[in-house]
């Protein structure tokens, strides 16, 4: 009975957290788009090397969990940002951010924290750039273009231009340009709610899976099976991380406890990367936009990154 109550409690907590995050992120980004029209699309446009690092930098500034990256990823794709550049953001956001770096620094020290960031930036850039060599249609499902004021898309229709913002005369001082934009917050919030309703069935299933795993897989299993052969333990840690839906504020304290039990840093980092970088709930949400071949590649990439960094840490 207690396990069931814990699972229900986790379900309600995760569902509320992700729902608030999704609506808030969509609403906030819509406002930013209206205020600074086209700036993100312009910065991430094309297949230039700088576009990848800008996407990585943006991902590193957004401390979202793997599921919470979905609204912004969808916004990039709807704004016709190249898939490979958008993926640089997708891979980075849950893995590199100020929260992770701060907690890693406190738990494991500066050397490992900096190694973690540099290693992942380099690997994410390489992986994302490789995707640019393939046709986007091979991985993407059709994403309908939203005719309303969407995240990171410019509002060009006559009705919406009057509804969302008004520009003064071209003779107006350019320094006051941002003040000339009248944002209809109510309309943008309604649009965020509509997008949320479309995602709601997927979110319910995703959160249920995460809560079920959380409630029925005790942490003692992690301690029991991660303290054996180094290479095997690193691989096992990565697979366990994929199946356990854990937020970074949960996974790093678990990692610190495992470290105190004598489990190597390589095993712990493999577990951390896989656990924060990918999850079953996230894959369910991504299935809206991507074909199955990409979902398979996505899982393999996260596993590969987790295992390779775990081995790398144990070698240095």
PDB file of C-alpha atoms in Angstrom:
ATOM      1  CA  UNK A   1       0.000   0.000   0.000  1.00  0.00           C
ATOM      2  CA  UNK A   2       2.843   2.362   0.885  1.00  0.00           C
ATOM      3  CA  UNK A   3       4.509   1.700  -2.482  1.00  0.00           C
ATOM      4  CA  UNK A   4       1.277   2.564  -4.270  1.00  0.00           C
ATOM      5  CA  UNK A   5       0.923   5.806  -2.298  1.00  0.00           C
ATOM      6  CA  UNK A   6       4.536   6.732  -3.049  1.00  0.00           C
ATOM      7  CA  UNK A   7       3.960   6.044  -6.751  1.00  0.00           C
ATOM      8  CA  UNK A   8       0.777   8.149  -6.766  1.00  0.00           C
ATOM      9  CA  UNK A   9       2.563  10.952  -4.934  1.00  0.00           C
ATOM     10  CA  UNK A  10       5.415  10.892  -7.447  1.00  0.00           C
ATOM     11  CA  UNK A  11       2.941  10.846 -10.347  1.00  0.00           C
ATOM     12  CA  UNK A  12       1.138  13.935  -9.054  1.00  0.00           C
ATOM     13  CA  UNK A  13       4.429  15.698  -8.354  1.00  0.00           C
ATOM     14  CA  UNK A  14       5.941  14.945 -11.774  1.00  0.00           C
ATOM     15  CA  UNK A  15       2.723  15.709 -13.634  1.00  0.00           C
ATOM     16  CA  UNK A  16       2.294  19.063 -11.896  1.00  0.00           C
ATOM     17  CA  UNK A  17       5.960  19.965 -12.341  1.00  0.00           C
ATOM     18  CA  UNK A  18       6.085  19.104 -16.049  1.00  0.00           C
ATOM     19  CA  UNK A  19       2.717  20.734 -16.760  1.00  0.00           C
ATOM     20  CA  UNK A  20       3.746  24.001 -15.127  1.00  0.00           C
ATOM     21  CA  UNK A  21       7.138  23.890 -16.835  1.00  0.00           C
ATOM     22  CA  UNK A  22       5.640  23.205 -20.268  1.00  0.00           C
ATOM     23  CA  UNK A  23       3.073  26.002 -20.069  1.00  0.00           C
ATOM     24  CA  UNK A  24       5.529  28.437 -18.495  1.00  0.00           C
ATOM     25  CA  UNK A  25       8.288  27.712 -21.016  1.00  0.00           C
ATOM     26  CA  UNK A  26       5.924  27.976 -23.987  1.00  0.00           C
ATOM     27  CA  UNK A  27       4.442  31.224 -22.678  1.00  0.00           C
ATOM     28  CA  UNK A  28       7.821  32.767 -21.826  1.00  0.00           C
ATOM     29  CA  UNK A  29       9.397  31.876 -25.156  1.00  0.00           C
ATOM     30  CA  UNK A  30       6.341  33.232 -27.009  1.00  0.00           C
ATOM     31  CA  UNK A  31       6.776  36.561 -25.227  1.00  0.00           C
ATOM     32  CA  UNK A  32      10.484  36.634 -26.032  1.00  0.00           C
ATOM     33  CA  UNK A  33       9.695  35.910 -29.668  1.00  0.00           C
ATOM     34  CA  UNK A  34       7.234  38.780 -29.896  1.00  0.00           C
ATOM     35  CA  UNK A  35       9.608  41.174 -28.189  1.00  0.00           C
ATOM     36  CA  UNK A  36      12.717  40.162 -30.149  1.00  0.00           C
ATOM     37  CA  UNK A  37      11.220  39.036 -33.436  1.00  0.00           C
ATOM     38  CA  UNK A  38      13.278  36.482 -35.348  1.00  0.00           C
ATOM     39  CA  UNK A  39      16.502  36.879 -33.339  1.00  0.00           C
ATOM     40  CA  UNK A  40      16.804  33.210 -32.351  1.00  0.00           C
ATOM     41  CA  UNK A  41      16.023  31.956 -35.819  1.00  0.00           C
ATOM     42  CA  UNK A  42      18.590  34.365 -37.237  1.00  0.00           C
ATOM     43  CA  UNK A  43      21.261  33.278 -34.763  1.00  0.00           C
ATOM     44  CA  UNK A  44      20.650  29.569 -35.360  1.00  0.00           C
ATOM     45  CA  UNK A  45      20.020  29.798 -39.098  1.00  0.00           C
ATOM     46  CA  UNK A  46      22.028  27.767 -41.542  1.00  0.00           C
ATOM     47  CA  UNK A  47      24.561  25.023 -41.048  1.00  0.00           C
ATOM     48  CA  UNK A  48      27.455  27.159 -39.856  1.00  0.00           C
ATOM     49  CA  UNK A  49      29.783  25.893 -37.152  1.00  0.00           C
ATOM     50  CA  UNK A  50      28.830  28.852 -34.973  1.00  0.00           C
ATOM     51  CA  UNK A  51      25.147  27.837 -35.121  1.00  0.00           C
ATOM     52  CA  UNK A  52      25.928  24.565 -33.355  1.00  0.00           C
ATOM     53  CA  UNK A  53      27.842  26.241 -30.561  1.00  0.00           C
ATOM     54  CA  UNK A  54      25.121  28.872 -30.163  1.00  0.00           C
ATOM     55  CA  UNK A  55      22.562  26.063 -29.798  1.00  0.00           C
ATOM     56  CA  UNK A  56      24.819  24.313 -27.276  1.00  0.00           C
ATOM     57  CA  UNK A  57      25.251  27.583 -25.384  1.00  0.00           C
ATOM     58  CA  UNK A  58      21.480  28.130 -25.309  1.00  0.00           C
ATOM     59  CA  UNK A  59      20.995  24.559 -24.085  1.00  0.00           C
ATOM     60  CA  UNK A  60      23.562  25.103 -21.345  1.00  0.00           C
ATOM     61  CA  UNK A  61      21.665  28.179 -20.118  1.00  0.00           C
ATOM     62  CA  UNK A  62      18.336  26.383 -19.834  1.00  0.00           C
ATOM     63  CA  UNK A  63      18.249  24.117 -16.765  1.00  0.00           C
ATOM     64  CA  UNK A  64      15.473  21.862 -18.038  1.00  0.00           C
ATOM     65  CA  UNK A  65      15.013  18.157 -17.495  1.00  0.00           C
ATOM     66  CA  UNK A  66      14.922  15.932 -20.578  1.00  0.00           C
ATOM     67  CA  UNK A  67      11.121  16.171 -20.951  1.00  0.00           C
ATOM     68  CA  UNK A  68      11.031  19.938 -20.472  1.00  0.00           C
ATOM     69  CA  UNK A  69      13.228  20.558 -23.521  1.00  0.00           C
ATOM     70  CA  UNK A  70      10.427  19.440 -25.846  1.00  0.00           C
ATOM     71  CA  UNK A  71       8.539  22.789 -26.176  1.00  0.00           C
ATOM     72  CA  UNK A  72      11.644  24.698 -27.230  1.00  0.00           C
ATOM     73  CA  UNK A  73      12.810  21.903 -29.529  1.00  0.00           C
ATOM     74  CA  UNK A  74       9.436  21.942 -31.259  1.00  0.00           C
ATOM     75  CA  UNK A  75       9.688  25.714 -31.558  1.00  0.00           C
ATOM     76  CA  UNK A  76      13.045  25.426 -33.319  1.00  0.00           C
ATOM     77  CA  UNK A  77      11.722  22.845 -35.765  1.00  0.00           C
ATOM     78  CA  UNK A  78       8.596  24.885 -36.536  1.00  0.00           C
ATOM     79  CA  UNK A  79      10.839  27.908 -37.149  1.00  0.00           C
ATOM     80  CA  UNK A  80      12.737  25.838 -39.752  1.00  0.00           C
ATOM     81  CA  UNK A  81      15.970  25.726 -37.782  1.00  0.00           C
ATOM     82  CA  UNK A  82      18.043  22.878 -39.200  1.00  0.00           C
ATOM     83  CA  UNK A  83      17.450  19.575 -37.451  1.00  0.00           C
ATOM     84  CA  UNK A  84      21.144  19.057 -36.709  1.00  0.00           C
ATOM     85  CA  UNK A  85      21.382  22.464 -34.986  1.00  0.00           C
ATOM     86  CA  UNK A  86      18.177  21.816 -33.024  1.00  0.00           C
ATOM     87  CA  UNK A  87      19.607  18.488 -31.894  1.00  0.00           C
ATOM     88  CA  UNK A  88      22.652  20.262 -30.464  1.00  0.00           C
ATOM     89  CA  UNK A  89      20.205  22.019 -28.134  1.00  0.00           C
ATOM     90  CA  UNK A  90      18.277  18.801 -27.418  1.00  0.00           C
ATOM     91  CA  UNK A  91      21.386  16.887 -26.362  1.00  0.00           C
ATOM     92  CA  UNK A  92      22.839  19.760 -24.333  1.00  0.00           C
ATOM     93  CA  UNK A  93      19.928  21.125 -22.306  1.00  0.00           C
ATOM     94  CA  UNK A  94      19.399  18.281 -19.811  1.00  0.00           C
ATOM     95  CA  UNK A  95      23.113  17.399 -19.600  1.00  0.00           C
ATOM     96  CA  UNK A  96      24.873  20.764 -19.233  1.00  0.00           C
ATOM     97  CA  UNK A  97      23.437  23.628 -17.220  1.00  0.00           C
ATOM     98  CA  UNK A  98      24.342  25.751 -14.173  1.00  0.00           C
ATOM     99  CA  UNK A  99      22.486  23.439 -11.781  1.00  0.00           C
ATOM    100  CA  UNK A 100      24.353  20.331 -12.923  1.00  0.00           C
ATOM    101  CA  UNK A 101      27.717  22.094 -12.919  1.00  0.00           C
ATOM    102  CA  UNK A 102      27.174  23.537  -9.443  1.00  0.00           C
ATOM    103  CA  UNK A 103      26.097  20.216  -7.970  1.00  0.00           C
ATOM    104  CA  UNK A 104      28.945  18.364  -9.676  1.00  0.00           C
ATOM    105  CA  UNK A 105      31.417  20.914  -8.366  1.00  0.00           C
ATOM    106  CA  UNK A 106      30.157  20.534  -4.789  1.00  0.00           C
ATOM    107  CA  UNK A 107      29.945  16.738  -4.990  1.00  0.00           C
ATOM    108  CA  UNK A 108      32.973  15.784  -7.118  1.00  0.00           C
ATOM    109  CA  UNK A 109      35.240  18.823  -7.426  1.00  0.00           C
ATOM    110  CA  UNK A 110      36.297  21.272 -10.129  1.00  0.00           C
ATOM    111  CA  UNK A 111      38.440  18.924 -12.241  1.00  0.00           C
ATOM    112  CA  UNK A 112      35.710  16.385 -12.913  1.00  0.00           C
ATOM    113  CA  UNK A 113      33.107  19.130 -13.430  1.00  0.00           C
ATOM    114  CA  UNK A 114      35.181  20.921 -16.093  1.00  0.00           C
ATOM    115  CA  UNK A 115      36.114  17.623 -17.748  1.00  0.00           C
ATOM    116  CA  UNK A 116      32.429  16.724 -17.884  1.00  0.00           C
ATOM    117  CA  UNK A 117      31.465  20.010 -19.582  1.00  0.00           C
ATOM    118  CA  UNK A 118      34.330  20.078 -22.122  1.00  0.00           C
ATOM    119  CA  UNK A 119      33.929  16.393 -23.035  1.00  0.00           C
ATOM    120  CA  UNK A 120      30.180  16.722 -23.617  1.00  0.00           C
ATOM    121  CA  UNK A 121      30.424  19.958 -25.614  1.00  0.00           C
ATOM    122  CA  UNK A 122      32.957  18.382 -27.967  1.00  0.00           C
ATOM    123  CA  UNK A 123      30.994  15.146 -28.360  1.00  0.00           C
ATOM    124  CA  UNK A 124      27.620  16.876 -28.790  1.00  0.00           C
ATOM    125  CA  UNK A 125      29.058  19.106 -31.514  1.00  0.00           C
ATOM    126  CA  UNK A 126      30.468  16.105 -33.405  1.00  0.00           C
ATOM    127  CA  UNK A 127      27.247  14.091 -33.116  1.00  0.00           C
ATOM    128  CA  UNK A 128      25.015  17.008 -34.136  1.00  0.00           C
ATOM    129  CA  UNK A 129      27.243  17.882 -37.085  1.00  0.00           C
ATOM    130  CA  UNK A 130      27.081  14.278 -38.336  1.00  0.00           C
ATOM    131  CA  UNK A 131      23.272  14.575 -38.463  1.00  0.00           C
ATOM    132  CA  UNK A 132      23.664  17.463 -40.940  1.00  0.00           C
ATOM    133  CA  UNK A 133      24.912  14.935 -43.512  1.00  0.00           C
ATOM    134  CA  UNK A 134      21.551  13.170 -43.594  1.00  0.00           C
ATOM    135  CA  UNK A 135      18.208  14.289 -44.999  1.00  0.00           C
ATOM    136  CA  UNK A 136      15.929  15.632 -42.296  1.00  0.00           C
ATOM    137  CA  UNK A 137      12.964  13.768 -43.803  1.00  0.00           C
ATOM    138  CA  UNK A 138      14.682  10.522 -42.787  1.00  0.00           C
ATOM    139  CA  UNK A 139      14.063  11.306 -39.117  1.00  0.00           C
ATOM    140  CA  UNK A 140      11.345  13.951 -38.844  1.00  0.00           C
ATOM    141  CA  UNK A 141       7.617  13.468 -39.025  1.00  0.00           C
ATOM    142  CA  UNK A 142       5.648  16.278 -40.632  1.00  0.00           C
ATOM    143  CA  UNK A 143       5.276  19.198 -38.220  1.00  0.00           C
ATOM    144  CA  UNK A 144       2.354  21.438 -39.244  1.00  0.00           C
ATOM    145  CA  UNK A 145       3.153  25.120 -39.490  1.00  0.00           C
ATOM    146  CA  UNK A 146       1.173  27.006 -36.885  1.00  0.00           C
ATOM    147  CA  UNK A 147      -0.622  29.959 -38.438  1.00  0.00           C
ATOM    148  CA  UNK A 148      -0.921  31.716 -35.101  1.00  0.00           C
ATOM    149  CA  UNK A 149       1.841  33.507 -33.275  1.00  0.00           C
ATOM    150  CA  UNK A 150       4.082  30.587 -32.506  1.00  0.00           C
ATOM    151  CA  UNK A 151       7.304  30.294 -30.579  1.00  0.00           C
ATOM    152  CA  UNK A 152      10.232  31.693 -32.582  1.00  0.00           C
ATOM    153  CA  UNK A 153       8.102  32.205 -35.723  1.00  0.00           C
ATOM    154  CA  UNK A 154       7.502  35.645 -37.122  1.00  0.00           C
ATOM    155  CA  UNK A 155       3.939  36.942 -37.142  1.00  0.00           C
ATOM    156  CA  UNK A 156       3.222  38.000 -40.685  1.00  0.00           C
ATOM    157  CA  UNK A 157      -0.544  37.722 -41.124  1.00  0.00           C
ATOM    158  CA  UNK A 158      -2.552  40.945 -41.154  1.00  0.00           C
ATOM    159  CA  UNK A 159      -4.898  40.002 -38.323  1.00  0.00           C
ATOM    160  CA  UNK A 160      -2.202  38.794 -35.996  1.00  0.00           C
ATOM    161  CA  UNK A 161       0.043  41.728 -36.717  1.00  0.00           C
ATOM    162  CA  UNK A 162      -2.696  43.991 -35.376  1.00  0.00           C
ATOM    163  CA  UNK A 163      -3.463  41.615 -32.524  1.00  0.00           C
ATOM    164  CA  UNK A 164       0.030  40.967 -31.217  1.00  0.00           C
ATOM    165  CA  UNK A 165       2.103  44.020 -31.969  1.00  0.00           C
ATOM    166  CA  UNK A 166       2.069  47.433 -33.614  1.00  0.00           C
ATOM    167  CA  UNK A 167       5.085  49.162 -35.123  1.00  0.00           C
ATOM    168  CA  UNK A 168       5.465  52.918 -35.066  1.00  0.00           C
ATOM    169  CA  UNK A 169       6.672  54.964 -37.976  1.00  0.00           C
ATOM    170  CA  UNK A 170      10.024  54.101 -39.499  1.00  0.00           C
ATOM    171  CA  UNK A 171      11.171  57.520 -38.374  1.00  0.00           C
ATOM    172  CA  UNK A 172      10.885  56.477 -34.743  1.00  0.00           C
ATOM    173  CA  UNK A 173      14.093  56.307 -32.763  1.00  0.00           C
ATOM    174  CA  UNK A 174      15.488  52.762 -33.050  1.00  0.00           C
ATOM    175  CA  UNK A 175      16.512  52.830 -29.402  1.00  0.00           C
ATOM    176  CA  UNK A 176      12.829  52.730 -28.443  1.00  0.00           C
ATOM    177  CA  UNK A 177      11.983  49.902 -30.813  1.00  0.00           C
ATOM    178  CA  UNK A 178      11.405  47.335 -28.083  1.00  0.00           C
ATOM    179  CA  UNK A 179       8.906  49.715 -26.457  1.00  0.00           C
ATOM    180  CA  UNK A 180       6.814  49.884 -29.637  1.00  0.00           C
ATOM    181  CA  UNK A 181       5.746  46.241 -29.397  1.00  0.00           C
ATOM    182  CA  UNK A 182       2.361  45.672 -27.801  1.00  0.00           C
ATOM    183  CA  UNK A 183       2.244  42.074 -26.594  1.00  0.00           C
ATOM    184  CA  UNK A 184      -1.111  40.373 -26.140  1.00  0.00           C
ATOM    185  CA  UNK A 185      -0.217  38.210 -23.138  1.00  0.00           C
ATOM    186  CA  UNK A 186      -3.681  36.693 -22.908  1.00  0.00           C
ATOM    187  CA  UNK A 187      -3.614  35.454 -26.500  1.00  0.00           C
ATOM    188  CA  UNK A 188      -0.123  33.993 -26.121  1.00  0.00           C
ATOM    189  CA  UNK A 189      -1.091  32.235 -22.895  1.00  0.00           C
ATOM    190  CA  UNK A 190      -4.156  30.722 -24.600  1.00  0.00           C
ATOM    191  CA  UNK A 191      -1.893  29.442 -27.374  1.00  0.00           C
ATOM    192  CA  UNK A 192       0.416  27.857 -24.800  1.00  0.00           C
ATOM    193  CA  UNK A 193      -2.573  26.123 -23.205  1.00  0.00           C
ATOM    194  CA  UNK A 194      -3.686  24.796 -26.603  1.00  0.00           C
ATOM    195  CA  UNK A 195      -0.236  23.337 -27.239  1.00  0.00           C
ATOM    196  CA  UNK A 196      -0.290  21.815 -23.764  1.00  0.00           C
ATOM    197  CA  UNK A 197      -3.667  20.148 -24.388  1.00  0.00           C
ATOM    198  CA  UNK A 198      -2.281  18.521 -27.547  1.00  0.00           C
ATOM    199  CA  UNK A 199       0.582  17.075 -25.523  1.00  0.00           C
ATOM    200  CA  UNK A 200      -1.513  16.112 -22.485  1.00  0.00           C
ATOM    201  CA  UNK A 201      -2.249  12.428 -23.384  1.00  0.00           C
ATOM    202  CA  UNK A 202       1.449  11.819 -24.074  1.00  0.00           C
ATOM    203  CA  UNK A 203       2.410  13.536 -20.843  1.00  0.00           C
ATOM    204  CA  UNK A 204       0.033  11.439 -18.746  1.00  0.00           C
ATOM    205  CA  UNK A 205       1.485   8.211 -20.150  1.00  0.00           C
ATOM    206  CA  UNK A 206       5.041   9.505 -19.819  1.00  0.00           C
ATOM    207  CA  UNK A 207       4.657  10.614 -16.210  1.00  0.00           C
ATOM    208  CA  UNK A 208       2.901   7.361 -15.274  1.00  0.00           C
ATOM    209  CA  UNK A 209       5.882   5.383 -16.572  1.00  0.00           C
ATOM    210  CA  UNK A 210       8.306   7.587 -14.687  1.00  0.00           C
ATOM    211  CA  UNK A 211       6.319   7.372 -11.438  1.00  0.00           C
ATOM    212  CA  UNK A 212       5.891   3.599 -11.755  1.00  0.00           C
ATOM    213  CA  UNK A 213       9.619   3.047 -12.191  1.00  0.00           C
ATOM    214  CA  UNK A 214      10.359   5.409  -9.318  1.00  0.00           C
ATOM    215  CA  UNK A 215       7.967   3.609  -6.982  1.00  0.00           C
ATOM    216  CA  UNK A 216       8.771   0.006  -7.816  1.00  0.00           C
ATOM    217  CA  UNK A 217      12.548   0.009  -8.391  1.00  0.00           C
ATOM    218  CA  UNK A 218      14.293   0.555  -5.040  1.00  0.00           C
ATOM    219  CA  UNK A 219      17.613   2.389  -4.930  1.00  0.00           C
ATOM    220  CA  UNK A 220      19.233  -0.628  -3.263  1.00  0.00           C
ATOM    221  CA  UNK A 221      19.287  -2.291  -6.690  1.00  0.00           C
ATOM    222  CA  UNK A 222      21.615   0.432  -7.929  1.00  0.00           C
ATOM    223  CA  UNK A 223      24.023  -0.149  -5.080  1.00  0.00           C
ATOM    224  CA  UNK A 224      23.946  -3.931  -5.520  1.00  0.00           C
ATOM    225  CA  UNK A 225      24.668  -4.161  -9.238  1.00  0.00           C
ATOM    226  CA  UNK A 226      27.010  -1.222  -9.812  1.00  0.00           C
ATOM    227  CA  UNK A 227      29.923  -2.479  -7.761  1.00  0.00           C
ATOM    228  CA  UNK A 228      31.474  -5.188  -9.895  1.00  0.00           C
ATOM    229  CA  UNK A 229      33.570  -5.339 -13.048  1.00  0.00           C
ATOM    230  CA  UNK A 230      34.370  -1.752 -14.081  1.00  0.00           C
ATOM    231  CA  UNK A 231      33.450  -1.903 -17.790  1.00  0.00           C
ATOM    232  CA  UNK A 232      30.381  -4.047 -17.167  1.00  0.00           C
ATOM    233  CA  UNK A 233      29.295  -1.765 -14.327  1.00  0.00           C
ATOM    234  CA  UNK A 234      29.654   1.327 -16.537  1.00  0.00           C
ATOM    235  CA  UNK A 235      27.494  -0.255 -19.247  1.00  0.00           C
ATOM    236  CA  UNK A 236      24.930  -1.458 -16.709  1.00  0.00           C
ATOM    237  CA  UNK A 237      24.850   1.972 -15.067  1.00  0.00           C
ATOM    238  CA  UNK A 238      24.063   3.594 -18.428  1.00  0.00           C
ATOM    239  CA  UNK A 239      21.168   1.211 -19.101  1.00  0.00           C
ATOM    240  CA  UNK A 240      19.791   1.686 -15.589  1.00  0.00           C
ATOM    241  CA  UNK A 241      19.993   5.447 -16.059  1.00  0.00           C
ATOM    242  CA  UNK A 242      17.980   5.260 -19.288  1.00  0.00           C
ATOM    243  CA  UNK A 243      15.166   3.332 -17.620  1.00  0.00           C
ATOM    244  CA  UNK A 244      15.059   5.400 -14.444  1.00  0.00           C
ATOM    245  CA  UNK A 245      13.400   8.787 -14.866  1.00  0.00           C
ATOM    246  CA  UNK A 246      15.501  10.868 -12.480  1.00  0.00           C
ATOM    247  CA  UNK A 247      15.924  14.607 -12.203  1.00  0.00           C
ATOM    248  CA  UNK A 248      19.424  15.979 -11.720  1.00  0.00           C
ATOM    249  CA  UNK A 249      18.757  17.161  -8.157  1.00  0.00           C
ATOM    250  CA  UNK A 250      17.938  13.522  -7.352  1.00  0.00           C
ATOM    251  CA  UNK A 251      20.562  11.728  -9.388  1.00  0.00           C
ATOM    252  CA  UNK A 252      23.644  13.619  -8.152  1.00  0.00           C
ATOM    253  CA  UNK A 253      22.931  12.970  -4.451  1.00  0.00           C
ATOM    254  CA  UNK A 254      22.439   9.296  -5.361  1.00  0.00           C
ATOM    255  CA  UNK A 255      25.779   9.421  -7.175  1.00  0.00           C
ATOM    256  CA  UNK A 256      27.484  10.939  -4.138  1.00  0.00           C
ATOM    257  CA  UNK A 257      26.072   8.159  -1.931  1.00  0.00           C
ATOM    258  CA  UNK A 258      27.358   5.553  -4.398  1.00  0.00           C
ATOM    259  CA  UNK A 259      30.777   7.216  -4.388  1.00  0.00           C
ATOM    260  CA  UNK A 260      30.935   6.927  -0.601  1.00  0.00           C
ATOM    261  CA  UNK A 261      30.219   3.199  -0.976  1.00  0.00           C
ATOM    262  CA  UNK A 262      33.318   2.779  -3.128  1.00  0.00           C
ATOM    263  CA  UNK A 263      31.705   2.780  -6.585  1.00  0.00           C
ATOM    264  CA  UNK A 264      33.964   4.424  -9.168  1.00  0.00           C
ATOM    265  CA  UNK A 265      33.402   7.894 -10.619  1.00  0.00           C
ATOM    266  CA  UNK A 266      33.206   6.408 -14.116  1.00  0.00           C
ATOM    267  CA  UNK A 267      30.226   4.243 -13.180  1.00  0.00           C
ATOM    268  CA  UNK A 268      28.512   7.149 -11.419  1.00  0.00           C
ATOM    269  CA  UNK A 269      29.019   9.565 -14.333  1.00  0.00           C
ATOM    270  CA  UNK A 270      27.739   6.987 -16.812  1.00  0.00           C
ATOM    271  CA  UNK A 271      24.621   6.634 -14.660  1.00  0.00           C
ATOM    272  CA  UNK A 272      24.221  10.412 -14.352  1.00  0.00           C
ATOM    273  CA  UNK A 273      24.515  11.126 -18.099  1.00  0.00           C
ATOM    274  CA  UNK A 274      22.113   8.363 -19.113  1.00  0.00           C
ATOM    275  CA  UNK A 275      19.626   9.222 -16.356  1.00  0.00           C
ATOM    276  CA  UNK A 276      19.461  12.945 -17.141  1.00  0.00           C
ATOM    277  CA  UNK A 277      20.009  12.753 -20.913  1.00  0.00           C
ATOM    278  CA  UNK A 278      17.246  10.336 -21.823  1.00  0.00           C
ATOM    279  CA  UNK A 279      14.205   8.674 -20.311  1.00  0.00           C
ATOM    280  CA  UNK A 280      11.215   6.625 -21.403  1.00  0.00           C
ATOM    281  CA  UNK A 281       8.837   9.572 -20.817  1.00  0.00           C
ATOM    282  CA  UNK A 282      10.997  11.791 -23.028  1.00  0.00           C
ATOM    283  CA  UNK A 283      10.974   9.195 -25.820  1.00  0.00           C
ATOM    284  CA  UNK A 284       7.175   9.103 -25.722  1.00  0.00           C
ATOM    285  CA  UNK A 285       7.055  12.881 -26.130  1.00  0.00           C
ATOM    286  CA  UNK A 286       9.656  12.848 -28.913  1.00  0.00           C
ATOM    287  CA  UNK A 287       7.603  10.264 -30.811  1.00  0.00           C
ATOM    288  CA  UNK A 288       5.213  13.080 -31.717  1.00  0.00           C
ATOM    289  CA  UNK A 289       7.873  14.676 -33.903  1.00  0.00           C
ATOM    290  CA  UNK A 290      10.336  11.939 -34.834  1.00  0.00           C
ATOM    291  CA  UNK A 291      10.266   8.574 -36.570  1.00  0.00           C
ATOM    292  CA  UNK A 292      11.250   5.387 -34.787  1.00  0.00           C
ATOM    293  CA  UNK A 293      14.677   5.246 -36.423  1.00  0.00           C
ATOM    294  CA  UNK A 294      15.622   8.541 -34.765  1.00  0.00           C
ATOM    295  CA  UNK A 295      14.338   7.410 -31.361  1.00  0.00           C
ATOM    296  CA  UNK A 296      16.530   4.321 -31.635  1.00  0.00           C
ATOM    297  CA  UNK A 297      19.534   6.440 -32.627  1.00  0.00           C
ATOM    298  CA  UNK A 298      18.817   8.888 -29.828  1.00  0.00           C
ATOM    299  CA  UNK A 299      18.903   6.141 -27.200  1.00  0.00           C
ATOM    300  CA  UNK A 300      22.076   4.652 -28.692  1.00  0.00           C
ATOM    301  CA  UNK A 301      23.766   8.073 -28.739  1.00  0.00           C
ATOM    302  CA  UNK A 302      22.956   8.828 -25.094  1.00  0.00           C
ATOM    303  CA  UNK A 303      24.124   5.355 -24.084  1.00  0.00           C
ATOM    304  CA  UNK A 304      27.295   5.789 -26.138  1.00  0.00           C
ATOM    305  CA  UNK A 305      28.051   9.193 -24.600  1.00  0.00           C
ATOM    306  CA  UNK A 306      27.394   7.887 -21.078  1.00  0.00           C
ATOM    307  CA  UNK A 307      29.548   4.784 -21.495  1.00  0.00           C
ATOM    308  CA  UNK A 308      32.398   6.573 -23.282  1.00  0.00           C
ATOM    309  CA  UNK A 309      32.612   9.283 -20.615  1.00  0.00           C
ATOM    310  CA  UNK A 310      32.480   6.674 -17.847  1.00  0.00           C
ATOM    311  CA  UNK A 311      35.394   4.784 -19.400  1.00  0.00           C
ATOM    312  CA  UNK A 312      37.262   8.062 -20.048  1.00  0.00           C
ATOM    313  CA  UNK A 313      36.930   9.157 -16.399  1.00  0.00           C
ATOM    314  CA  UNK A 314      38.254   5.841 -15.138  1.00  0.00           C
ATOM    315  CA  UNK A 315      41.274   6.062 -17.457  1.00  0.00           C
ATOM    316  CA  UNK A 316      42.427   9.550 -16.498  1.00  0.00           C
TER     317      UNK A 316
END
